[in-house]
Amino acid sequence: MKPETDKARVRTFSATERDFAMLDAIARYHGMSKSAMITGLFRKEFWRVFPNGTEAVEPDQGVKLK
């Protein structure tokens, strides 16, 4: 059973029609939902910027830190 903090919640975002069309095309190309695509990109960028995590977001247990 997932902890309460791991449960996904519905969020909204604003985007131009062009940006939405680009997101839709990339998500379809990778076989993902638009939501999963946004989340994956966000996670990748987060760990690039904060490789050791932050005070609020710690790396997963067993992750090799630089």
CSV table of C-alpha atoms in Angstrom, one decimal, residues 6-60:
chain,number,residue,atom,x,y,z
A,6,ASP,CA,2.6,8.9,-3.0
A,7,LYS,CA,-1.0,9.1,-4.2
A,8,ALA,CA,-1.5,11.2,-7.4
A,9,ARG,CA,-3.8,14.2,-7.3
A,10,VAL,CA,-5.4,15.9,-10.2
A,11,ARG,CA,-3.7,19.1,-11.1
A,12,THR,CA,-4.3,21.6,-13.9
A,13,PHE,CA,-2.0,23.7,-16.1
A,14,SER,CA,-2.3,26.4,-18.6
A,15,ALA,CA,-0.7,26.1,-22.1
A,16,THR,CA,-1.1,27.7,-25.5
A,17,GLU,CA,-2.8,25.5,-28.2
A,18,ARG,CA,0.6,25.1,-29.8
A,19,ASP,CA,2.3,24.0,-26.6
A,20,PHE,CA,-0.6,21.6,-25.9
A,21,ALA,CA,-0.3,20.1,-29.4
A,22,MET,CA,3.5,19.6,-29.0
A,23,LEU,CA,2.9,17.9,-25.6
A,24,ASP,CA,0.2,15.7,-27.2
A,25,ALA,CA,2.5,14.7,-30.1
A,26,ILE,CA,5.5,13.9,-27.8
A,27,ALA,CA,3.3,11.9,-25.4
A,28,ARG,CA,1.7,9.9,-28.3
A,29,TYR,CA,5.2,9.2,-29.7
A,30,HIS,CA,6.4,7.8,-26.4
A,31,GLY,CA,3.1,6.0,-25.7
A,32,MET,CA,2.4,7.9,-22.5
A,33,SER,CA,-0.4,10.1,-21.3
A,34,LYS,CA,0.2,13.9,-21.3
A,35,SER,CA,0.3,13.8,-17.5
A,36,ALA,CA,2.9,11.1,-17.4
A,37,MET,CA,5.0,13.0,-20.0
A,38,ILE,CA,4.9,16.2,-17.9
A,39,THR,CA,5.7,14.3,-14.7
A,40,GLY,CA,8.6,12.4,-16.3
A,41,LEU,CA,10.2,15.6,-17.8
A,42,PHE,CA,9.7,17.4,-14.5
A,43,ARG,CA,11.4,14.6,-12.5
A,44,LYS,CA,14.3,14.4,-14.9
A,45,GLU,CA,14.9,18.2,-14.6
A,46,PHE,CA,14.5,18.2,-10.8
A,47,TRP,CA,17.2,15.5,-10.4
A,48,ARG,CA,19.5,17.3,-12.9
A,49,VAL,CA,19.2,20.6,-10.9
A,50,PHE,CA,19.2,19.0,-7.4
A,51,PRO,CA,21.2,15.7,-7.7
A,52,ASN,CA,21.3,15.4,-3.9
A,53,GLY,CA,17.6,16.3,-3.4
A,54,THR,CA,16.4,19.2,-1.3
A,55,GLU,CA,15.3,19.6,2.3
A,56,ALA,CA,11.7,18.6,1.4
A,57,VAL,CA,12.6,16.0,-1.3
A,58,GLU,CA,15.2,13.4,-0.3
A,59,PRO,CA,16.7,10.9,-2.8
A,60,ASP,CA,15.3,7.4,-2.8
